[in-house]
Coordinates of C-alpha atoms in Angstrom, one line a residue:
X546 CA 19.2 74.5 -33.2
X547 CA 20.1 78.0 -34.2
X548 CA 23.3 77.1 -36.1
X549 CA 26.2 74.7 -36.2
X550 CA 28.0 76.5 -33.4
X551 CA 25.1 76.2 -30.9
X552 CA 24.7 72.6 -31.8
X553 CA 28.2 71.8 -31.2
X554 CA 28.1 73.6 -27.8
X555 CA 25.1 71.7 -26.8
X556 CA 26.6 68.4 -27.8
X557 CA 29.7 69.3 -25.6
X558 CA 27.4 70.2 -22.8
X559 CA 25.9 66.8 -22.6
X560 CA 29.4 65.2 -22.9
X561 CA 30.3 67.1 -19.6
X562 CA 27.2 66.1 -17.8
X563 CA 26.9 62.8 -15.9
X564 CA 25.0 59.9 -17.3
X565 CA 21.5 60.1 -16.4
X566 CA 21.1 63.9 -17.0
X567 CA 19.4 63.8 -20.3
X568 CA 17.5 67.0 -20.0
X569 CA 18.6 70.7 -19.4
X570 CA 16.2 73.6 -18.7
X571 CA 17.6 77.1 -19.5
X572 CA 16.0 80.2 -18.4
X573 CA 16.6 83.6 -20.0
X574 CA 20.2 84.9 -19.8
X575 CA 23.7 84.6 -21.1
X576 CA 23.8 80.7 -20.9
X577 CA 20.5 80.4 -22.9
X578 CA 22.1 82.7 -25.6
X579 CA 25.4 80.8 -25.5
X580 CA 23.7 77.4 -26.2
X581 CA 20.8 78.4 -28.4
X582 CA 21.3 81.9 -29.9
X583 CA 18.1 83.0 -28.3
X584 CA 18.4 86.4 -26.6
X585 CA 15.5 86.6 -24.1
X586 CA 15.0 89.2 -21.4
X587 CA 13.7 88.2 -18.0
X588 CA 10.1 89.1 -17.5
X589 CA 7.1 88.2 -15.3
X590 CA 6.3 85.6 -18.0
X591 CA 8.5 82.5 -17.6
X592 CA 10.3 81.1 -20.6
X593 CA 12.4 77.9 -20.7
X594 CA 14.5 76.4 -23.4
X595 CA 14.6 72.7 -22.8
X596 CA 17.6 70.7 -24.4
X597 CA 17.7 67.0 -24.7
X598 CA 20.6 64.6 -25.0
X599 CA 18.8 63.0 -27.9
X600 CA 16.3 65.0 -30.0
X601 CA 15.6 68.5 -30.8
X602 CA 15.1 71.3 -28.2
X603 CA 11.6 72.5 -27.0
X604 CA 10.6 75.8 -25.6
X605 CA 8.0 76.7 -23.1
X606 CA 7.0 80.3 -23.8
X607 CA 4.2 82.9 -23.8
X608 CA 2.4 83.2 -27.1
X609 CA 3.5 86.8 -27.7
X610 CA 7.2 85.8 -27.8
X611 CA 6.6 83.4 -30.7
X612 CA 8.2 85.4 -33.4
X613 CA 11.4 86.0 -31.5
X614 CA 11.6 82.3 -30.7
X615 CA 10.8 81.2 -34.2
X616 CA 13.6 83.3 -35.6
X617 CA 16.2 81.9 -33.2
X618 CA 15.0 78.3 -32.9
X619 CA 13.0 77.5 -35.9
X620 CA 13.3 73.7 -35.4
X621 CA 12.3 73.7 -31.7
X622 CA 9.0 72.2 -30.5
X623 CA 7.0 74.9 -28.8
X624 CA 4.7 74.7 -25.9
X625 CA 2.9 77.9 -25.5
X626 CA 0.7 79.7 -23.0
X627 CA -1.4 82.9 -23.1
X628 CA -1.6 85.7 -20.7
X629 CA -3.2 84.9 -17.5
X630 CA -3.6 86.1 -13.9
X631 CA -0.9 83.7 -12.9
X632 CA 1.7 83.1 -15.6
X633 CA 3.6 80.6 -13.5
X634 CA 0.5 78.4 -13.3
X635 CA -0.1 78.4 -17.2
X636 CA 3.7 78.0 -17.7
X637 CA 3.7 75.0 -15.6
X638 CA 0.7 73.5 -17.5
X639 CA 2.7 74.1 -20.8
X640 CA 5.7 72.4 -19.2
X641 CA 3.6 69.4 -18.0
X642 CA 2.4 68.9 -21.7
X643 CA 6.1 69.0 -22.8
X644 CA 7.0 66.6 -20.0
X645 CA 4.3 64.0 -21.1
X646 CA 4.9 64.4 -24.8
X647 CA 8.7 64.2 -24.7
X648 CA 8.8 61.8 -21.7
X649 CA 11.0 64.2 -19.5
X650 CA 12.3 62.4 -16.5
X651 CA 14.3 63.6 -13.6
X652 CA 16.9 64.8 -13.0
X653 CA 16.7 68.0 -14.9
X654 CA 19.9 69.9 -15.2
X655 CA 19.7 73.6 -14.5
X656 CA 22.1 76.3 -13.8
X657 CA 21.5 77.3 -10.2
X658 CA 23.5 80.6 -10.4
X659 CA 21.1 82.3 -12.9
X660 CA 17.9 80.4 -12.9
X661 CA 15.1 82.3 -11.0
X662 CA 12.6 80.7 -8.7
X663 CA 10.0 81.9 -11.2
X664 CA 11.3 79.4 -13.8
X665 CA 12.0 76.7 -11.2
X666 CA 8.3 76.9 -10.2
X667 CA 7.5 75.9 -13.7
X668 CA 9.5 72.8 -14.0
X669 CA 10.3 71.8 -10.5
X670 CA 8.1 73.5 -8.0
X671 CA 9.5 71.6 -5.0
X672 CA 13.1 71.9 -6.1
X673 CA 13.4 68.1 -6.2
X674 CA 14.6 66.7 -9.5
X675 CA 16.8 69.6 -10.3
X676 CA 20.6 69.2 -10.4
X677 CA 23.1 72.0 -10.8
X678 CA 25.0 72.0 -14.1
X679 CA 27.0 75.3 -13.2
X680 CA 30.4 73.6 -13.3
X681 CA 29.7 72.1 -16.8
X682 CA 28.3 75.4 -18.1
X683 CA 31.3 77.5 -16.8
X684 CA 33.9 75.0 -18.2
X685 CA 32.4 75.4 -21.7
X686 CA 31.7 79.1 -21.6
X687 CA 35.2 79.8 -20.3
X688 CA 36.8 78.2 -23.4
X689 CA 36.3 81.0 -25.9
X690 CA 36.4 80.0 -29.6
X691 CA 38.1 82.2 -32.2
X692 CA 34.9 84.0 -33.1
X693 CA 34.3 85.0 -29.5
X694 CA 37.8 86.2 -29.1
X695 CA 37.6 88.4 -32.1
X696 CA 34.4 90.0 -30.8
X697 CA 36.1 90.7 -27.5
X698 CA 39.1 92.1 -29.3
X699 CA 36.8 94.5 -31.1
X700 CA 35.1 95.4 -27.9
X701 CA 38.5 96.2 -26.3
X702 CA 39.6 98.3 -29.2
X703 CA 36.3 100.3 -29.1
X704 CA 36.7 101.3 -25.5
X705 CA 40.4 102.0 -26.0
X706 CA 39.7 104.4 -28.8
X707 CA 37.0 106.1 -26.8
X708 CA 39.1 106.5 -23.8
X709 CA 41.9 107.9 -25.9
X710 CA 39.6 110.6 -27.2
X711 CA 38.2 111.4 -23.7
X712 CA 41.8 111.8 -22.2
X713 CA 42.4 114.7 -24.5
X714 CA 39.4 116.4 -23.0
X715 CA 40.3 116.1 -19.3
X716 CA 41.3 119.2 -17.5
X717 CA 41.0 120.8 -14.1
X718 CA 37.5 121.7 -13.2
X719 CA 35.9 118.9 -15.3
X720 CA 33.7 116.6 -13.0
X721 CA 33.8 112.8 -12.7
X722 CA 30.3 112.6 -14.1
X723 CA 31.3 115.0 -16.9
X724 CA 34.1 112.6 -17.8
X725 CA 31.8 109.6 -17.8
X726 CA 29.2 111.4 -20.0
X727 CA 31.9 112.1 -22.6
X728 CA 32.7 108.3 -22.6
X729 CA 29.0 107.3 -22.8
X730 CA 28.5 109.7 -25.7
X731 CA 31.3 108.2 -27.7
X732 CA 30.2 104.6 -26.9
X733 CA 26.7 105.5 -28.3
X734 CA 28.3 106.8 -31.4
X735 CA 30.5 103.6 -31.8
X736 CA 29.7 100.3 -33.3
X737 CA 29.3 98.9 -29.8
X738 CA 25.9 97.4 -28.6
X739 CA 26.3 99.5 -25.4
X740 CA 28.2 100.7 -22.4
X741 CA 29.0 97.9 -19.9
X742 CA 30.7 99.5 -17.0
X743 CA 31.7 102.9 -15.9
X744 CA 33.6 104.2 -12.8
X745 CA 35.4 107.4 -12.8
X746 CA 37.2 108.6 -9.7
X747 CA 39.7 111.4 -9.0
X748 CA 42.0 112.8 -6.4
X749 CA 41.7 111.0 -3.0
X750 CA 38.6 109.1 -4.3
X751 CA 40.9 107.0 -6.5
X752 CA 41.7 105.2 -3.2
X753 CA 38.3 103.6 -3.3
X754 CA 38.8 100.5 -5.5
X755 CA 35.1 100.4 -6.3
X756 CA 33.0 103.5 -6.2
X757 CA 30.3 105.3 -8.0
X758 CA 31.3 108.0 -10.3
X759 CA 30.8 111.2 -8.3
X760 CA 30.5 115.0 -8.8
X761 CA 34.0 115.9 -7.6
X762 CA 35.8 118.3 -9.9
X763 CA 39.3 117.3 -11.1
X764 CA 42.1 119.4 -9.7
X765 CA 45.7 119.9 -10.9
X766 CA 47.9 117.1 -9.6
X767 CA 45.1 114.6 -9.4
X768 CA 45.1 111.0 -10.6
X769 CA 42.0 110.1 -12.5
X770 CA 41.0 106.5 -12.6
X771 CA 38.7 105.2 -15.2
X772 CA 37.2 101.6 -15.4
X773 CA 35.1 101.2 -18.5
X774 CA 34.0 98.7 -21.0
X775 CA 31.6 98.1 -23.9
X776 CA 29.4 95.2 -25.2
X777 CA 30.1 94.2 -28.8
X778 CA 27.9 91.6 -30.4
X779 CA 27.2 90.3 -26.8
X780 CA 30.8 90.3 -25.6
X781 CA 32.3 92.5 -23.0
X782 CA 35.5 94.4 -22.6
X783 CA 36.7 95.7 -19.3
X784 CA 39.7 98.1 -19.0
X785 CA 41.1 100.5 -16.4
X786 CA 43.6 103.2 -17.0
X787 CA 44.9 105.7 -14.5
X788 CA 46.1 109.2 -15.8
X789 CA 47.4 112.3 -14.1
X790 CA 46.1 115.7 -14.6
X791 CA 49.3 117.8 -14.1
X792 CA 52.2 116.6 -12.0
X793 CA 51.1 114.0 -9.3
X794 CA 52.5 113.6 -5.8
X795 CA 55.9 111.7 -5.8
X796 CA 54.3 108.8 -3.8
X797 CA 51.6 108.4 -6.4
X798 CA 54.2 108.2 -9.1
X799 CA 55.8 105.5 -7.0
X800 CA 52.6 103.6 -6.6
X801 CA 51.9 103.8 -10.3
X802 CA 55.3 102.3 -11.1
X803 CA 54.6 99.4 -8.6
X804 CA 51.1 98.7 -10.1
X805 CA 52.6 98.8 -13.7
X806 CA 55.2 96.3 -12.8
X807 CA 52.8 94.1 -11.0
X808 CA 50.4 94.1 -14.0
X809 CA 53.2 93.2 -16.3
X810 CA 54.4 90.3 -14.0
X811 CA 50.8 89.0 -13.9
X812 CA 50.5 89.1 -17.7
X813 CA 53.8 87.5 -18.2
X814 CA 52.7 84.6 -16.0
X815 CA 49.6 83.8 -18.1
X816 CA 50.0 80.5 -20.0
X817 CA 48.2 77.2 -20.5
X818 CA 48.5 75.0 -17.4
X819 CA 49.4 77.7 -14.9
X820 CA 47.3 77.7 -11.8
X821 CA 44.8 80.6 -11.6
X822 CA 46.1 81.7 -8.1
X823 CA 49.6 82.0 -9.6
X824 CA 48.5 85.0 -11.6
X825 CA 47.3 86.7 -8.5
X826 CA 50.5 85.7 -6.7
X827 CA 52.7 87.2 -9.4
X828 CA 51.1 90.6 -9.0
X829 CA 50.8 90.5 -5.3
X830 CA 54.5 89.5 -4.8
X831 CA 55.6 92.9 -6.6
X832 CA 53.1 94.9 -4.6
X833 CA 54.1 93.3 -1.3
X834 CA 57.8 93.6 -1.9
X835 CA 57.2 97.4 -2.5
X836 CA 55.5 97.6 0.9
X837 CA 51.9 98.0 -0.4
X838 CA 50.6 94.6 0.3
X839 CA 47.9 95.9 2.7
X840 CA 46.7 98.2 0.0
X841 CA 45.7 95.6 -2.6
X842 CA 42.3 94.4 -1.3
X843 CA 40.9 92.4 -4.3
X844 CA 41.8 89.5 -6.5
X845 CA 43.9 90.2 -9.6
X846 CA 41.3 89.3 -12.1
X847 CA 38.1 87.5 -13.3
X848 CA 36.8 85.9 -16.4
X849 CA 35.3 87.9 -19.2
X850 CA 32.9 87.0 -22.0
X851 CA 29.1 87.2 -22.3
X852 CA 29.3 88.7 -18.8
X853 CA 31.6 91.4 -17.4
X854 CA 32.3 89.0 -14.5
X855 CA 32.3 85.2 -15.0
X856 CA 34.5 82.2 -14.2
X857 CA 37.4 81.7 -14.0
X858 CA 38.5 83.8 -11.2
X859 CA 42.2 84.6 -10.6
X860 CA 42.4 84.5 -6.9
X861 CA 44.4 82.9 -4.0
X862 CA 43.1 79.4 -3.4
X863 CA 41.9 78.7 -6.9
X864 CA 44.3 75.9 -8.0
X865 CA 42.4 75.2 -11.3
X866 CA 44.6 75.8 -14.3
X867 CA 44.4 78.2 -17.2
X868 CA 43.4 76.6 -20.6
X869 CA 43.7 77.8 -24.2
X870 CA 40.6 80.1 -24.7
X871 CA 40.2 81.4 -21.3
X872 CA 39.5 85.1 -21.3
X873 CA 40.3 87.1 -18.2
X874 CA 41.1 90.4 -16.8
X875 CA 44.5 91.2 -15.2
X876 CA 44.0 94.2 -12.9
X877 CA 46.1 94.7 -9.8
X878 CA 45.7 97.9 -8.0
X879 CA 47.1 99.8 -4.9
X880 CA 44.6 102.1 -2.9
X881 CA 46.0 104.4 -0.1
X882 CA 43.4 106.2 1.9
X883 CA 43.9 109.9 2.1
X884 CA 46.2 109.9 -0.9
X885 CA 44.9 108.1 -3.9
X886 CA 45.0 104.8 -5.9
X887 CA 46.1 103.2 -9.1
X888 CA 44.6 100.3 -11.1
X889 CA 45.8 99.1 -14.4
X890 CA 43.4 96.6 -16.2
X891 CA 43.8 94.6 -19.3
X892 CA 41.9 91.9 -21.2
X893 CA 43.8 88.8 -21.9
X894 CA 43.1 85.5 -23.7
X895 CA 45.2 82.5 -23.2
X896 CA 46.7 81.0 -26.4
X897 CA 49.3 78.2 -27.0
X898 CA 52.0 80.7 -26.5
X899 CA 50.9 82.4 -23.4
X900 CA 49.0 85.7 -23.2
X901 CA 47.2 87.3 -26.1
X902 CA 46.6 90.8 -24.7
X903 CA 43.5 92.3 -26.4
X904 CA 44.1 95.7 -24.8
X905 CA 47.0 97.5 -26.5
X906 CA 46.9 101.1 -25.2
X907 CA 50.0 102.3 -23.3
X908 CA 50.3 101.4 -19.6
X909 CA 52.9 104.2 -19.0
X910 CA 51.7 107.1 -16.8
X911 CA 50.0 109.6 -19.1
X912 CA 50.3 113.2 -17.7
X913 CA 47.5 115.4 -19.2

């Protein structure tokens, strides 16, 4: 395997899987990277890393990807194929060689959420013999180890520094796209791998919980809501701050105070053993008591890590419990059509004492 960390993760994966599932097939994506260290893009040429309960991994891959795979998985047995009119057909032939040599038997564990039909056509054309390992994968990926947490902390710090600089530039007449451009420029100049998410809305458009950044020019008295994050060494940050350009409407100030209190209540509720839905309830109770319950249309948060959105989800009905190492966003919001909206989003990791809040910038209303 790539290193001791990925070996340990693979061992834990098979501990989570039922007896009889002795083979796992991973297609390109975050889960492949998590368990093997191999960062492969999806292409028209199928690639599969095959993990075994006993024995070294194997890789089915096109010949031209050999150097990349050798670097990440030098001890893996490789079953290659060349370019052909039908890459699935030759990929299947390579997998059949693997199946015969390594005595691969059904069922084969596969992550249904991310495995494309392209790869399925290689190892299980009819779909028979494949079993979903999503629950086991999600359980393991959700428990961040200290190295993962520090990468996420760095990612959070990078975007907070960037937003701090950009806030100083915002003024009436600046467009939403202009603001996002300034964010992107600074992310490119930072140590981040890249920009992960960007939504900038202003004025009445802040009443849209999710919207594309637009061409609207900021006016005096507007709220500006920025949802942004970066990727650092593969790990995401995701933060939202809402600021005012000049003095905002009195009701918008009231909404801001309500959301700020709701966000604090939710963060304070984060602790090992607490049901995920309880974090949502903590924020929602504050918002409902203030009379804005109908204007909070989304869950209070989601998991964060190798993806911007991943399990666990902080939503009503999810009675699973928080565990040490879970990394989540806490992001209540209130959005009133024709007026505007507010969201405050932080990145939080569960530790033995409660919430380790990775985002540290002020949550008080900043008036620019």
